[in-house]
Coordinates of C-alpha atoms in Angstrom, one line a residue:
Chain A
M1 CA 14.7 -110.0 -1.7
Y2 CA 11.8 -107.6 -2.4
Q3 CA 13.6 -104.9 -4.4
F4 CA 12.4 -104.0 -7.9
N5 CA 13.5 -101.6 -10.6
Y6 CA 11.0 -102.5 -13.3
G7 CA 7.3 -103.3 -13.6
Y8 CA 8.0 -106.9 -14.7
E9 CA 10.2 -107.4 -11.6
L10 CA 7.4 -106.1 -9.4
L11 CA 4.9 -108.5 -11.0
E12 CA 7.4 -111.5 -10.6
L13 CA 7.6 -110.7 -6.9
T14 CA 3.9 -110.6 -6.5
K15 CA 3.7 -114.0 -8.1
K16 CA 6.6 -115.5 -6.2
F17 CA 5.3 -114.4 -2.8
N18 CA 1.6 -114.5 -3.8
K19 CA 1.1 -111.0 -2.4
P20 CA -0.5 -107.8 -3.8
I21 CA 1.7 -105.0 -5.0
S22 CA 1.1 -103.0 -1.9
E23 CA 2.6 -105.7 0.3
I24 CA 5.6 -106.2 -1.8
V25 CA 6.2 -102.4 -1.7
M26 CA 5.9 -102.4 2.1
L27 CA 8.3 -105.3 2.4
A28 CA 10.7 -103.6 0.1
E29 CA 10.6 -100.5 2.2
Q30 CA 11.1 -102.5 5.4
E31 CA 14.0 -104.4 3.8
R32 CA 15.7 -101.1 2.7
T33 CA 15.2 -99.1 5.9
G34 CA 15.0 -101.8 8.7
E35 CA 12.0 -100.1 10.1
D36 CA 9.0 -102.0 11.4
L37 CA 6.1 -102.7 9.0
E38 CA 3.8 -101.1 11.5
V39 CA 5.8 -97.9 11.6
I40 CA 5.9 -97.7 7.8
F41 CA 2.2 -98.3 7.6
E42 CA 1.3 -95.6 10.2
K43 CA 3.6 -93.2 8.4
M44 CA 1.6 -93.8 5.2
K45 CA -1.7 -93.4 7.1
K46 CA -0.5 -90.0 8.1
N47 CA -0.2 -89.1 4.5
L48 CA -3.8 -90.2 3.9
Q49 CA -5.0 -88.1 6.8
V50 CA -3.3 -85.0 5.4
M51 CA -4.8 -85.7 2.0
R52 CA -8.3 -85.9 3.5
E53 CA -7.8 -82.7 5.5
A54 CA -6.7 -80.9 2.4
I55 CA -9.8 -82.0 0.5
N56 CA -12.2 -80.9 3.3
K57 CA -10.5 -77.6 3.5
G58 CA -10.6 -76.9 -0.2
L59 CA -14.2 -78.0 -0.6
N60 CA -15.5 -76.0 2.3
E61 CA -13.3 -72.9 2.9
D62 CA -12.8 -69.8 0.8
I63 CA -9.4 -70.4 -0.7
K64 CA -7.3 -67.8 -2.5
S65 CA -3.8 -68.5 -3.8
V66 CA -0.8 -66.4 -2.7
S67 CA -0.6 -64.7 -6.2
G68 CA -4.4 -64.2 -6.3
L69 CA -4.5 -66.1 -9.6
S70 CA -6.7 -68.9 -8.5
G71 CA -8.9 -70.4 -5.7
G72 CA -12.5 -71.1 -4.9
D73 CA -13.2 -73.3 -7.9
A74 CA -13.4 -76.6 -6.0
K75 CA -16.1 -75.0 -3.8
K76 CA -18.0 -73.9 -6.9
L77 CA -18.0 -77.4 -8.4
Y78 CA -18.9 -78.9 -5.0
A79 CA -22.0 -76.6 -4.9
R80 CA -23.2 -78.1 -8.2
I81 CA -22.7 -81.6 -6.9
V82 CA -24.7 -80.9 -3.7
I83 CA -27.7 -79.9 -5.8
G84 CA -27.1 -82.9 -8.1
N85 CA -26.6 -80.8 -11.2
T86 CA -23.4 -81.9 -12.7
L87 CA -23.1 -83.4 -16.2
S88 CA -20.5 -85.9 -15.1
C89 CA -21.8 -88.5 -12.6
E90 CA -21.5 -87.7 -9.0
T91 CA -18.4 -89.8 -8.4
M92 CA -16.5 -88.2 -11.2
A93 CA -17.5 -84.7 -10.3
K94 CA -16.5 -85.4 -6.7
A95 CA -13.1 -86.8 -7.7
A96 CA -12.5 -83.7 -9.8
A97 CA -13.7 -81.3 -7.1
S98 CA -11.5 -83.1 -4.5
A99 CA -8.4 -83.0 -6.8
L100 CA -9.1 -79.3 -7.3
A101 CA -9.5 -78.8 -3.6
V102 CA -6.1 -80.2 -2.8
T103 CA -4.3 -78.2 -5.5
E104 CA -6.0 -75.0 -4.4
V105 CA -5.0 -75.6 -0.8
N106 CA -1.5 -76.1 -2.1
A107 CA -1.5 -72.8 -4.0
S108 CA -2.8 -71.0 -0.9
M109 CA 0.1 -72.3 1.2
G110 CA -1.9 -74.9 2.9
R111 CA -0.7 -78.4 4.0
I112 CA -0.6 -81.2 1.4
V113 CA 1.3 -84.3 0.5
A114 CA 3.6 -84.1 -2.5
A115 CA 2.2 -87.1 -4.4
P116 CA 4.5 -87.4 -6.2
T117 CA 5.0 -83.6 -6.5
A118 CA 3.3 -80.6 -5.0
G119 CA 2.2 -79.6 -8.5
S120 CA 0.4 -83.0 -8.9
S121 CA -0.7 -83.3 -5.3
G122 CA -4.5 -83.4 -6.1
V123 CA -4.6 -86.5 -8.4
I124 CA -4.2 -89.4 -6.0
P125 CA -6.3 -88.0 -3.1
G126 CA -9.0 -86.9 -5.6
A127 CA -9.4 -90.3 -7.2
L128 CA -8.6 -92.6 -4.3
I129 CA -10.6 -91.0 -1.5
T130 CA -13.7 -90.5 -3.7
V131 CA -13.7 -94.0 -5.0
A132 CA -13.0 -95.5 -1.6
R133 CA -15.9 -93.6 -0.1
K134 CA -18.3 -94.7 -2.8
F135 CA -17.4 -98.4 -2.2
G136 CA -17.2 -98.1 1.6
K137 CA -13.5 -99.0 1.7
S138 CA -11.6 -98.8 5.0
E139 CA -8.8 -96.5 6.1
D140 CA -6.4 -99.5 5.9
D141 CA -7.6 -100.4 2.4
M142 CA -6.8 -96.8 1.3
T143 CA -3.4 -96.8 3.0
K144 CA -2.5 -100.1 1.3
A145 CA -3.5 -98.5 -2.1
L146 CA -1.1 -95.6 -1.4
F147 CA 1.7 -98.2 -1.2
T148 CA 0.6 -99.6 -4.6
A149 CA 0.7 -96.0 -5.9
S150 CA 4.1 -95.5 -4.4
G151 CA 5.5 -98.7 -6.0
I152 CA 4.4 -97.5 -9.4
G153 CA 5.9 -94.1 -8.7
I154 CA 9.2 -95.6 -7.7
I155 CA 9.4 -97.4 -11.0
I156 CA 8.7 -94.2 -12.9
A157 CA 11.2 -92.3 -10.8
K158 CA 13.9 -94.9 -11.5
N159 CA 13.3 -95.3 -15.2
A160 CA 11.9 -91.9 -16.3
T161 CA 11.2 -88.8 -14.2
L162 CA 8.6 -87.2 -11.9
A163 CA 9.8 -83.6 -12.6
G164 CA 7.9 -81.3 -14.9
A165 CA 11.2 -79.5 -15.6
E166 CA 12.6 -82.7 -17.1
G167 CA 9.5 -84.4 -18.6
G168 CA 6.7 -81.9 -18.8
C169 CA 3.3 -82.3 -17.1
Q170 CA 3.0 -85.9 -18.3
A171 CA 5.8 -86.6 -15.8
E172 CA 3.9 -85.0 -13.0
V173 CA 0.1 -85.3 -13.5
G174 CA 0.7 -88.3 -15.9
S175 CA 2.7 -90.1 -13.3
A176 CA 0.3 -89.2 -10.5
S177 CA -2.6 -90.5 -12.7
A178 CA -0.7 -93.8 -13.4
M179 CA 0.0 -94.2 -9.6
A180 CA -3.7 -93.5 -8.8
A181 CA -5.0 -95.9 -11.5
G182 CA -2.9 -98.7 -10.2
A183 CA -4.0 -97.9 -6.6
L184 CA -7.7 -97.9 -7.6
V185 CA -7.3 -101.3 -9.3
E186 CA -5.9 -102.9 -6.1
L187 CA -8.4 -101.1 -4.0
M188 CA -11.2 -102.7 -6.1
G189 CA -9.6 -106.2 -5.9
G190 CA -8.0 -106.3 -9.3
T191 CA -4.8 -108.3 -10.0
P192 CA -1.2 -106.9 -9.9
E193 CA -1.1 -107.2 -13.8
Q194 CA -4.3 -105.1 -14.0
C195 CA -2.7 -102.5 -11.7
L196 CA 0.1 -102.0 -14.1
T197 CA -2.2 -102.2 -17.1
A198 CA -4.3 -99.3 -15.6
A199 CA -1.1 -97.4 -15.0
S200 CA 0.0 -97.9 -18.6
F201 CA -3.3 -96.6 -19.9
A202 CA -3.1 -93.6 -17.7
I203 CA 0.3 -92.6 -19.0
M204 CA -0.6 -93.4 -22.6
N205 CA -3.6 -91.1 -22.4
L206 CA -1.6 -88.1 -21.1
L207 CA 1.6 -88.7 -23.1
G208 CA 3.1 -85.5 -24.4
L209 CA 1.3 -83.2 -21.9
V210 CA 3.3 -80.1 -21.6
C211 CA 4.2 -78.0 -18.5
D212 CA 3.3 -74.4 -19.2
P213 CA 2.4 -72.7 -15.9
V214 CA 1.1 -69.1 -16.1
A215 CA 3.6 -66.8 -14.4
G216 CA 5.6 -69.8 -13.4
L217 CA 3.2 -70.6 -10.6
V218 CA 1.6 -74.0 -9.9
E219 CA -2.0 -72.8 -10.6
I220 CA -3.1 -72.3 -14.2
P221 CA -3.5 -74.8 -15.9
C222 CA -2.1 -77.2 -13.2
E223 CA -5.1 -77.3 -10.9
K224 CA -7.6 -78.3 -13.6
R225 CA -5.1 -80.8 -15.0
N226 CA -5.0 -82.4 -11.6
A227 CA -8.7 -82.9 -11.9
L228 CA -8.3 -84.4 -15.3
G229 CA -5.6 -86.7 -14.0
A230 CA -7.9 -88.0 -11.3
L231 CA -10.7 -88.7 -13.8
N232 CA -8.3 -90.4 -16.2
A233 CA -7.1 -92.7 -13.4
M234 CA -10.7 -93.8 -12.7
I235 CA -11.4 -94.5 -16.4
C236 CA -8.1 -96.4 -16.8
A237 CA -8.8 -98.5 -13.7
D238 CA -12.2 -99.4 -15.2
F239 CA -10.5 -100.3 -18.5
A240 CA -8.1 -102.7 -16.7
I241 CA -10.6 -104.2 -14.4
A242 CA -12.9 -104.8 -17.4
G243 CA -10.1 -106.9 -18.9
M244 CA -8.7 -104.6 -21.5
D245 CA -5.0 -105.0 -22.5
S246 CA -2.8 -101.9 -22.9
V247 CA -0.8 -103.9 -25.5
I248 CA 2.3 -101.9 -24.8
P249 CA 3.7 -103.2 -21.5
F250 CA 4.1 -100.8 -18.6
D251 CA 7.9 -100.7 -18.7
E252 CA 7.9 -99.7 -22.3
V253 CA 5.2 -97.0 -21.7
V254 CA 7.4 -95.6 -18.9
E255 CA 10.4 -95.5 -21.2
T256 CA 8.3 -93.9 -23.8
M257 CA 7.2 -91.2 -21.4
Y258 CA 10.8 -90.4 -20.7
R259 CA 11.7 -90.3 -24.4
V260 CA 8.8 -88.1 -25.2
G261 CA 9.7 -85.8 -22.2
K262 CA 13.2 -85.4 -23.6
A263 CA 11.7 -84.4 -27.0
I264 CA 9.5 -81.7 -25.5
P265 CA 11.2 -78.4 -26.1
S266 CA 12.5 -76.7 -22.9
A267 CA 10.0 -73.8 -23.4
L268 CA 7.3 -76.4 -22.5
R269 CA 9.0 -77.9 -19.5
E270 CA 8.2 -75.7 -16.5
T271 CA 10.2 -72.7 -17.8
A272 CA 6.9 -70.7 -18.3
E273 CA 8.3 -69.6 -21.7
G274 CA 5.8 -71.5 -23.9
G275 CA 2.3 -72.8 -24.2
L276 CA -0.4 -71.1 -22.1
A277 CA 2.4 -69.2 -20.2
K278 CA 3.3 -67.4 -23.4
T279 CA -0.2 -66.1 -24.3
P280 CA -0.9 -62.3 -24.1
T281 CA -3.1 -62.8 -21.1
A282 CA -0.6 -64.9 -19.2
M283 CA 2.2 -62.3 -20.0
R284 CA 0.0 -59.5 -18.7
L285 CA -0.8 -61.5 -15.5
K286 CA 2.8 -62.3 -15.0
K287 CA 3.7 -58.6 -15.3
E288 CA 1.0 -57.6 -12.8
I289 CA 2.1 -60.2 -10.3
F290 CA 5.8 -59.3 -10.8
E291 CA 5.1 -55.6 -10.3
K292 CA 3.2 -56.4 -7.2
E293 CA 6.2 -58.3 -5.9
K294 CA 8.5 -55.4 -6.8
R295 CA 6.3 -52.9 -4.9
G296 CA 6.2 -55.4 -2.0
D297 CA 2.4 -55.5 -1.7
Chain B
M1 CA 20.0 -97.0 -10.3
R2 CA 19.0 -94.5 -7.6
E3 CA 17.1 -95.9 -4.6
F4 CA 13.8 -94.3 -3.5
S5 CA 11.9 -94.7 -0.3
V6 CA 8.1 -94.9 -0.7
F7 CA 8.1 -91.6 1.3
D8 CA 10.3 -89.9 -1.3
I9 CA 7.4 -90.6 -3.8
M10 CA 4.4 -90.3 -1.5
G11 CA 5.6 -87.2 0.4
P12 CA 6.8 -85.1 2.0
I13 CA 3.9 -83.6 3.8
M14 CA 4.5 -79.9 3.2
I15 CA 3.1 -76.5 3.0
G16 CA 2.5 -75.6 -0.6
P17 CA 2.8 -74.5 -3.3
S18 CA 6.3 -75.8 -4.4
S19 CA 8.6 -78.4 -3.0
S20 CA 11.7 -76.5 -4.3
H21 CA 10.5 -72.9 -3.7
T22 CA 8.6 -73.5 -0.4
A23 CA 9.6 -76.7 1.3
G24 CA 13.2 -76.6 0.2
A25 CA 13.5 -72.9 1.2
A26 CA 12.2 -73.7 4.7
R27 CA 14.6 -76.5 5.2
L28 CA 17.6 -74.4 4.1
A29 CA 16.7 -71.7 6.6
K30 CA 16.1 -74.2 9.3
I31 CA 19.6 -75.6 8.8
A32 CA 21.0 -72.1 8.8
R33 CA 19.3 -71.5 12.1
K34 CA 20.9 -74.6 13.6
I35 CA 24.3 -73.5 12.3
A36 CA 23.9 -70.1 14.0
D37 CA 23.2 -72.1 17.2
D38 CA 22.0 -69.0 19.2
E39 CA 19.2 -66.5 19.3
I40 CA 18.8 -64.8 16.0
K41 CA 18.2 -61.1 16.1
E42 CA 18.5 -60.2 12.4
V43 CA 18.5 -61.9 9.1
E44 CA 18.9 -60.8 5.5
F45 CA 18.0 -63.2 2.7
I46 CA 19.7 -62.5 -0.7
L47 CA 17.8 -64.3 -3.4
Y48 CA 19.2 -65.4 -6.7
E49 CA 17.8 -66.4 -10.1
S50 CA 14.5 -68.2 -9.9
F51 CA 14.2 -67.5 -6.2
A52 CA 14.7 -63.8 -6.9
R53 CA 12.1 -63.8 -9.7
T54 CA 9.2 -65.8 -8.2
Y55 CA 9.7 -65.7 -4.5
K56 CA 6.5 -64.0 -3.5
G57 CA 4.2 -66.1 -5.7
H58 CA 5.7 -69.2 -4.3
G59 CA 5.8 -68.0 -0.7
T60 CA 9.6 -68.5 -0.7
D61 CA 10.0 -65.5 1.6
R62 CA 7.6 -66.7 4.2
A63 CA 9.1 -70.2 4.0
L64 CA 12.7 -68.9 4.5
L65 CA 11.7 -66.8 7.5
A66 CA 9.7 -69.8 8.9
G67 CA 12.9 -71.9 8.7
I68 CA 14.8 -69.2 10.6
L69 CA 12.1 -69.4 13.3
G70 CA 12.7 -73.1 13.5
F71 CA 9.5 -74.3 11.8
D72 CA 9.4 -77.5 9.7
P73 CA 8.3 -77.4 6.1
D74 CA 4.9 -78.8 7.1
D75 CA 4.2 -76.4 9.9
E76 CA 0.9 -74.6 9.4
R77 CA 2.4 -71.5 11.0
L78 CA 4.7 -71.1 7.9
P79 CA 2.4 -68.7 6.0
R80 CA 2.2 -66.4 9.1
S81 CA 6.0 -66.3 9.6
F82 CA 6.2 -62.5 8.9
E83 CA 3.7 -61.7 11.7
I84 CA 5.3 -64.2 14.1
A85 CA 8.8 -62.8 13.5
E86 CA 7.6 -59.3 14.1
E87 CA 6.0 -60.3 17.3
L88 CA 9.3 -61.8 18.4
G89 CA 11.2 -58.7 17.4
L90 CA 13.2 -60.6 14.8
K91 CA 14.3 -58.2 12.0
F92 CA 14.3 -59.5 8.4
K93 CA 15.0 -58.3 5.0
F94 CA 14.8 -59.7 1.4
T95 CA 17.2 -58.6 -1.3
E96 CA 17.0 -59.6 -5.0
S97 CA 20.3 -60.2 -6.6
D98 CA 21.1 -60.1 -10.4
E99 CA 24.3 -62.1 -9.8
E100 CA 24.8 -65.6 -11.1
A101 CA 24.4 -68.5 -8.6
P102 CA 25.4 -72.1 -8.3
H103 CA 21.8 -73.2 -8.9
P104 CA 18.6 -71.5 -10.1
N105 CA 17.1 -71.7 -6.5
T106 CA 19.8 -70.1 -4.4
V107 CA 19.7 -68.0 -1.3
R108 CA 22.4 -66.4 0.9
M109 CA 21.4 -65.9 4.5
I110 CA 23.2 -63.3 6.6
I111 CA 22.3 -64.0 10.2
K112 CA 23.2 -61.8 13.3
T113 CA 22.8 -63.4 16.7
S114 CA 22.2 -61.9 20.1
D115 CA 25.8 -62.6 21.1
G116 CA 27.0 -60.4 18.3
K117 CA 28.2 -63.1 15.8
T118 CA 27.4 -62.9 12.1
Y119 CA 26.9 -66.0 10.0
N120 CA 26.9 -66.0 6.2
I121 CA 25.4 -69.1 4.7
L122 CA 24.7 -70.0 1.1
G123 CA 22.4 -72.8 0.1
C124 CA 20.5 -74.2 -2.9
S125 CA 17.1 -75.9 -3.1
V126 CA 17.7 -78.6 -5.6
G127 CA 14.3 -80.1 -6.1
G128 CA 11.7 -82.2 -4.3
G129 CA 12.4 -80.3 -1.1
N130 CA 16.0 -81.5 -1.1
V131 CA 18.7 -79.0 -0.4
L132 CA 22.5 -78.5 -0.6
L133 CA 24.4 -76.2 1.7
K134 CA 27.3 -74.6 -0.3
E135 CA 29.0 -72.1 1.9
I136 CA 29.5 -71.2 5.5
N137 CA 31.2 -67.9 6.4
G138 CA 33.2 -67.8 3.2
I139 CA 34.3 -71.4 3.2
E140 CA 32.9 -73.8 0.6
V141 CA 31.1 -76.8 1.9
E142 CA 28.7 -79.3 0.6
F143 CA 26.1 -81.2 2.6
T144 CA 22.4 -82.0 2.5
G145 CA 21.1 -81.9 6.1
E146 CA 19.5 -85.3 5.6
Y147 CA 21.9 -87.0 8.0
E148 CA 23.0 -86.4 11.5
T149 CA 25.7 -83.8 10.7
L150 CA 28.6 -82.6 12.8
I151 CA 30.2 -79.3 11.7
T152 CA 33.4 -78.1 13.3
T153 CA 35.4 -74.9 12.7
H154 CA 39.0 -75.4 13.5
I155 CA 42.6 -74.3 12.7
D156 CA 44.0 -76.2 9.8
K157 CA 46.8 -78.2 11.5
P158 CA 47.8 -81.9 11.9
G159 CA 45.9 -84.2 14.3
I160 CA 42.6 -82.4 14.5
V161 CA 40.7 -84.7 12.1
A162 CA 42.1 -87.8 13.9
A163 CA 41.2 -86.4 17.3
V164 CA 37.6 -85.7 16.2
T165 CA 37.0 -89.0 14.5
K166 CA 38.5 -90.8 17.6
V167 CA 35.8 -89.2 19.8
L168 CA 33.1 -90.4 17.4
A169 CA 34.6 -93.9 17.2
D170 CA 34.7 -94.0 21.1
C171 CA 30.9 -93.3 21.0
N172 CA 30.5 -96.1 18.5
I173 CA 29.3 -93.7 15.7
N174 CA 29.8 -94.7 12.1
I175 CA 30.8 -91.9 9.8
A176 CA 28.8 -92.1 6.5
F177 CA 30.4 -89.1 4.8
M178 CA 33.2 -86.8 5.7
R179 CA 34.9 -83.7 4.1
V180 CA 37.3 -81.1 5.2
Y181 CA 37.3 -77.6 3.7
R182 CA 39.7 -74.7 4.3
H183 CA 40.5 -71.1 3.3
A184 CA 44.2 -71.6 3.0
K185 CA 46.9 -73.8 4.5
G186 CA 47.1 -73.1 8.3
D187 CA 44.0 -70.9 8.2
K188 CA 40.5 -71.6 9.4
A189 CA 38.9 -74.9 8.2
I190 CA 35.5 -76.5 8.4
M191 CA 34.9 -80.2 8.8
V192 CA 31.6 -81.8 7.9
I193 CA 30.9 -85.3 9.2
E194 CA 27.6 -87.0 8.3
S195 CA 26.8 -90.0 10.4
D196 CA 24.3 -92.9 10.6
Q197 CA 23.8 -92.5 14.3
E198 CA 22.7 -89.7 16.5
I199 CA 25.8 -87.8 17.9
P200 CA 25.4 -87.3 21.7
E201 CA 25.8 -83.8 23.2
R202 CA 28.6 -85.0 25.4
A203 CA 30.6 -86.0 22.3
K204 CA 30.1 -82.4 21.0
E205 CA 31.4 -81.0 24.3
V206 CA 34.5 -83.3 24.2
I207 CA 35.2 -82.2 20.6
K208 CA 34.8 -78.5 21.4
N209 CA 37.6 -78.9 24.0
I210 CA 40.1 -80.4 21.5
D211 CA 43.0 -78.1 21.0
G212 CA 42.6 -76.2 17.7
I213 CA 38.8 -76.7 17.5
L214 CA 37.0 -73.3 17.5
N215 CA 33.5 -74.5 17.5
A216 CA 31.4 -77.6 17.0
I217 CA 27.7 -77.9 16.2
I218 CA 25.4 -80.8 15.6
L219 CA 22.5 -80.7 13.1
N220 CA 19.9 -83.4 13.5
P221 CA 18.4 -84.5 10.2
V222 CA 16.2 -81.7 9.0

């Protein structure tokens, strides 16, 4: 009764039952699994809790990735925010720092929520928790927004892909950004249509983004792209709430993302054989890390 | 169209950095530990393809050992698995292989238990933390560990499959998937049954006593 494969079906359900996207997604989950709504809600709340812990860890502790390639940048940006010295407004800088924090915790073998993937785990917490704090939203509001995000993610997973190896970074950070944008719109009281419009904008802005991790590790440039994905989600939510129209409907944008992903050469789809991964510096770093592994340091 | 739970999309909660190279590796090893079903004294991990090339940068080695220790993919002790294994006196070794494998993220786990048995288990991490077990002690199998799973080792002869499924039916257990694998006719065989319900311990004991059954183990969903 509540199942959906496409954005237009999800919107029809929200109209038919006069409920926001988050509730339709919860009801669909209940219908599929037979679990109590309360159990499903608490499980999602646990995700939120892990997201918050990862942000706090990344902003306050000295983080170093396993490879030694990255870490500590979230803390650096946070220090600028504390003294009120960032060029971007405080909310944007905080969202970026929070997204960075989660991805750095990820790279250092800390605990995160794959949202939708580990490589894009910073986008949704970065955008959602920062905005929710600014507007004094409750824990339950944020949890509901995570269901909205999941609903958008389910449609992308069904009709395109969430894997960088298949669709490039647009499929990971792009999808996460679309999920976050829709979540922010519902959090701020926008309509279901506006949620999907925001998600469309988010993917449109990141269409074609390649996946080119240095040394094949989820660090450079992934961590900064997570920050970008969080900021993109916020702008796109603003676009939609302001009443802008994406013109191209969400389902067509998702289909486009899949088509573009197929057209991205394999060297730029997580194989670390193209893009930044192929630069002389990246090749040198890869060799250093690889030799370190061989020696067993 | 494939069905997704919201928690396939928002989740799993896991120790980073990679769902396939870290979370999937931990799950594979945790399943192997359950198959060994006894105290593990020694383990060798043979890594293939992408696992062999990038295992340290992704913490695949620590995740595998954590799984052998019985830790879940979101257990914060995972990065310290080397130290913990050393404290427990568990010997471990990683070997990189140049050979081809069924999947880019493949590992062979050779496990020695305190009762002197050796288990040789091959598995792949197929993405998003999902795994496929491909081989147990030289016999090809295929299961995911997502369901309650009963694995029997038995002599390939008539009546065994019927006897086992009867025990399950008597316990009102619905079989979701079932496959039988064997070396050769009349030789050792493995049966993998994935069910919707939890399989009680007493069912396992009854199955173990069926004539021709050499061993039976139950894996709860990992």
